[in-house]
mmCIF file of C-alpha atoms in Angstrom:
data_model
loop_
_atom_site.group_PDB
_atom_site.id
_atom_site.type_symbol
_atom_site.label_atom_id
_atom_site.label_comp_id
_atom_site.label_asym_id
_atom_site.label_seq_id
_atom_site.Cartn_x
_atom_site.Cartn_y
_atom_site.Cartn_z
ATOM 1 C CA MET A 1 99.960 109.116 133.955
ATOM 2 C CA THR A 2 102.694 110.017 131.524
ATOM 3 C CA ALA A 3 103.008 109.089 127.868
ATOM 4 C CA PHE A 4 106.173 107.116 127.145
ATOM 5 C CA ARG A 5 107.328 106.571 123.596
ATOM 6 C CA TYR A 6 109.258 103.588 122.301
ATOM 7 C CA ARG A 7 110.626 102.486 118.983
ATOM 8 C CA VAL A 8 110.596 98.732 118.393
ATOM 9 C CA THR A 9 112.833 97.398 115.610
ATOM 10 C CA ILE A 10 112.000 93.922 114.332
ATOM 11 C CA ASN A 11 114.399 92.019 112.073
ATOM 12 C CA ARG A 12 114.554 88.500 110.775
ATOM 13 C CA LYS A 13 116.912 86.287 112.692
ATOM 14 C CA ARG A 14 120.292 85.927 111.038
ATOM 15 C CA GLY A 15 120.532 83.014 108.653
ATOM 16 C CA LEU A 16 116.862 82.977 107.689
ATOM 17 C CA SER A 17 116.212 83.601 104.031
ATOM 18 C CA ASP A 18 114.670 86.970 103.147
ATOM 19 C CA PRO A 19 112.749 86.580 99.872
ATOM 20 C CA GLU A 20 111.524 90.200 99.977
ATOM 21 C CA GLY A 21 115.112 91.430 100.276
ATOM 22 C CA ALA A 22 116.357 89.162 97.496
ATOM 23 C CA THR A 23 113.560 90.299 95.156
ATOM 24 C CA THR A 24 114.277 93.949 95.943
ATOM 25 C CA ARG A 25 117.997 93.485 95.267
ATOM 26 C CA LYS A 26 117.174 91.973 91.887
ATOM 27 C CA ALA A 27 114.752 94.819 91.072
ATOM 28 C CA LEU A 28 117.428 97.385 91.983
ATOM 29 C CA GLN A 29 120.005 95.631 89.814
ATOM 30 C CA ASP A 30 117.515 95.507 86.934
ATOM 31 C CA LEU A 31 117.110 99.283 87.350
ATOM 32 C CA GLY A 32 120.862 99.692 86.900
ATOM 33 C CA PHE A 33 122.006 99.770 90.539
ATOM 34 C CA ILE A 34 124.514 97.005 89.971
ATOM 35 C CA SER A 35 126.573 98.002 93.013
ATOM 36 C CA VAL A 36 123.943 96.812 95.486
ATOM 37 C CA GLU A 37 125.211 93.679 97.201
ATOM 38 C CA SER A 38 122.452 92.860 99.658
ATOM 39 C CA VAL A 39 119.097 94.151 100.858
ATOM 40 C CA SER A 40 117.265 93.032 103.949
ATOM 41 C CA PHE A 41 113.967 94.227 105.322
ATOM 42 C CA GLY A 42 112.763 94.904 108.813
ATOM 43 C CA ARG A 43 109.895 96.675 110.513
ATOM 44 C CA ILE A 44 109.714 99.491 113.000
ATOM 45 C CA LEU A 45 106.848 100.246 115.318
ATOM 46 C CA ASP A 46 106.514 103.536 117.142
ATOM 47 C CA LEU A 47 104.439 103.031 120.257
ATOM 48 C CA GLU A 48 103.040 105.456 122.794
ATOM 49 C CA VAL A 49 102.147 103.944 126.146
ATOM 50 C CA ASP A 50 100.456 105.649 129.109
ATOM 51 C CA SER A 51 101.994 104.632 132.383
ATOM 52 C CA SER A 52 102.909 105.841 135.841
ATOM 53 C CA ASP A 53 106.627 105.136 135.325
ATOM 54 C CA ALA A 54 109.103 104.157 132.632
ATOM 55 C CA GLU A 55 109.871 100.652 133.943
ATOM 56 C CA THR A 56 106.205 99.630 133.827
ATOM 57 C CA ALA A 57 105.851 101.115 130.345
ATOM 58 C CA GLN A 58 108.899 99.280 129.014
ATOM 59 C CA ALA A 59 107.753 95.986 130.552
ATOM 60 C CA GLU A 60 104.380 96.439 128.815
ATOM 61 C CA VAL A 61 106.094 97.023 125.480
ATOM 62 C CA GLU A 62 108.214 93.877 125.944
ATOM 63 C CA ALA A 63 105.064 91.878 126.677
ATOM 64 C CA MET A 64 103.331 93.334 123.579
ATOM 65 C CA CYS A 65 106.270 92.293 121.403
ATOM 66 C CA ALA A 66 106.361 88.782 122.804
ATOM 67 C CA LYS A 67 102.582 88.309 122.556
ATOM 68 C CA LEU A 68 101.622 89.998 119.301
ATOM 69 C CA LEU A 69 104.070 92.264 117.542
ATOM 70 C CA ALA A 70 107.034 90.013 116.807
ATOM 71 C CA ASN A 71 107.291 86.374 115.801
ATOM 72 C CA PRO A 72 109.833 84.911 118.259
ATOM 73 C CA VAL A 73 110.524 81.927 115.994
ATOM 74 C CA MET A 74 111.712 84.023 113.063
ATOM 75 C CA GLU A 75 112.371 87.507 114.381
ATOM 76 C CA ASP A 76 114.510 89.394 116.862
ATOM 77 C CA PHE A 77 113.361 92.683 118.315
ATOM 78 C CA THR A 78 114.968 95.591 120.136
ATOM 79 C CA ILE A 79 113.173 98.272 122.138
ATOM 80 C CA GLU A 80 114.522 101.765 122.598
ATOM 81 C CA ALA A 81 113.003 104.655 124.489
ATOM 82 C CA VAL A 82 112.374 107.785 122.415
ATOM 83 C CA SER A 83 112.409 111.115 124.206
ATOM 84 C CA MET B 1 135.872 98.653 95.924
ATOM 85 C CA THR B 2 134.641 98.768 99.487
ATOM 86 C CA ALA B 3 131.322 97.582 100.897
ATOM 87 C CA PHE B 4 129.356 100.409 102.535
ATOM 88 C CA ARG B 5 126.373 99.644 104.700
ATOM 89 C CA TYR B 6 123.349 101.856 105.162
ATOM 90 C CA ARG B 7 120.115 101.669 107.102
ATOM 91 C CA VAL B 8 117.151 103.324 105.409
ATOM 92 C CA THR B 9 114.146 104.128 107.616
ATOM 93 C CA ILE B 10 110.867 104.729 105.796
ATOM 94 C CA ASN B 11 107.865 106.204 107.595
ATOM 95 C CA ARG B 12 104.512 107.481 106.501
ATOM 96 C CA LYS B 13 104.359 111.234 106.228
ATOM 97 C CA ARG B 14 102.810 112.896 109.272
ATOM 98 C CA GLY B 15 99.070 113.377 109.031
ATOM 99 C CA LEU B 16 98.442 110.396 106.763
ATOM 100 C CA SER B 17 96.190 107.746 108.252
ATOM 101 C CA ASP B 18 97.869 104.482 109.225
ATOM 102 C CA PRO B 19 95.268 101.691 109.080
ATOM 103 C CA GLU B 20 97.821 99.019 109.984
ATOM 104 C CA GLY B 21 98.795 100.970 113.108
ATOM 105 C CA ALA B 22 95.181 101.580 114.115
ATOM 106 C CA THR B 23 94.321 97.884 113.696
ATOM 107 C CA THR B 24 97.355 96.863 115.732
ATOM 108 C CA ARG B 25 96.453 99.293 118.521
ATOM 109 C CA LYS B 26 92.966 97.796 118.680
ATOM 110 C CA ALA B 27 94.369 94.246 118.712
ATOM 111 C CA LEU B 28 96.714 95.184 121.582
ATOM 112 C CA GLN B 29 93.867 96.746 123.547
ATOM 113 C CA ASP B 30 91.732 93.638 122.957
ATOM 114 C CA LEU B 31 94.599 91.583 124.408
ATOM 115 C CA GLY B 32 94.465 93.705 127.573
ATOM 116 C CA PHE B 33 97.161 96.286 126.792
ATOM 117 C CA ILE B 34 94.798 99.174 127.481
ATOM 118 C CA SER B 35 97.640 101.603 128.136
ATOM 119 C CA VAL B 36 98.715 101.700 124.473
ATOM 120 C CA GLU B 37 97.831 105.087 123.045
ATOM 121 C CA SER B 38 99.132 104.888 119.503
ATOM 122 C CA VAL B 39 100.979 102.539 117.164
ATOM 123 C CA SER B 40 102.531 103.464 113.860
ATOM 124 C CA PHE B 41 104.426 101.299 111.438
ATOM 125 C CA GLY B 42 107.482 101.897 109.341
ATOM 126 C CA ARG B 43 110.003 99.888 107.373
ATOM 127 C CA ILE B 44 113.728 99.551 107.572
ATOM 128 C CA LEU B 45 116.025 98.408 104.814
ATOM 129 C CA ASP B 46 119.600 97.378 105.435
ATOM 130 C CA LEU B 47 121.594 97.836 102.255
ATOM 131 C CA GLU B 48 125.138 96.912 101.327
ATOM 132 C CA VAL B 49 126.593 98.819 98.398
ATOM 133 C CA ASP B 50 129.956 98.283 96.706
ATOM 134 C CA SER B 51 131.618 101.552 95.849
ATOM 135 C CA SER B 52 134.944 103.306 95.583
ATOM 136 C CA ASP B 53 133.995 105.948 98.165
ATOM 137 C CA ALA B 54 131.319 106.771 100.703
ATOM 138 C CA GLU B 55 129.862 109.795 98.880
ATOM 139 C CA THR B 56 129.163 107.775 95.723
ATOM 140 C CA ALA B 57 127.646 104.971 97.775
ATOM 141 C CA GLN B 58 125.342 107.320 99.690
ATOM 142 C CA ALA B 59 124.243 109.053 96.472
ATOM 143 C CA GLU B 60 123.373 105.640 94.998
ATOM 144 C CA VAL B 61 121.283 104.777 98.060
ATOM 145 C CA GLU B 62 119.435 108.101 97.800
ATOM 146 C CA ALA B 63 118.687 107.393 94.137
ATOM 147 C CA MET B 64 117.461 103.882 94.989
ATOM 148 C CA CYS B 65 115.087 105.291 97.611
ATOM 149 C CA ALA B 66 113.716 107.929 95.241
ATOM 150 C CA LYS B 67 113.300 105.473 92.348
ATOM 151 C CA LEU B 68 112.110 102.274 93.957
ATOM 152 C CA LEU B 69 112.291 101.833 97.701
ATOM 153 C CA ALA B 70 110.135 104.654 99.043
ATOM 154 C CA ASN B 71 106.923 106.232 97.822
ATOM 155 C CA PRO B 72 107.671 109.984 97.826
ATOM 156 C CA VAL B 73 103.960 110.871 97.831
ATOM 157 C CA MET B 74 103.209 109.072 101.099
ATOM 158 C CA GLU B 75 106.527 108.377 102.753
ATOM 159 C CA ASP B 76 109.577 110.106 104.177
ATOM 160 C CA PHE B 77 112.907 108.348 104.366
ATOM 161 C CA THR B 78 116.167 108.842 106.219
ATOM 162 C CA ILE B 79 119.505 107.240 105.382
ATOM 163 C CA GLU B 80 122.183 106.550 107.961
ATOM 164 C CA ALA B 81 125.574 104.980 107.476
ATOM 165 C CA VAL B 82 126.196 101.842 109.538
ATOM 166 C CA SER B 83 129.764 101.027 110.489
#
């Protein structure tokens, strides 16, 4: 078995409001950073998966995202292999 | 003025415990994903900054991270320009 590492990036779908981002933009502007136009938040997950081969590992990570890690109604996710 | 876009990636410093990651790993294993070895969480922020040039914009983003967006005691951050 080999350890495969992946980075999953999860962002809100375009068009959905992002209250956390809007609040952060306001806080930055209140601190004097008036040049900031927009802020949006996302999450990253670094995963290590034991598997016999990379295809199986990546398929597992996709299943994890669909089942638990991301919310398919509100979020998009991308998976990239990390060497 | 031009709009410059940056992606800030914020991760816990190495060696700090990550309770959210540990809980997620356990939840994945309980769902049957027994091959998952480790999970760690981070945040991404996509920022748009209005500025006359890229150096000023990047310096502003660094100041924002140091002042508000990241916790320098527990977190490391990286800034990358997005075209």
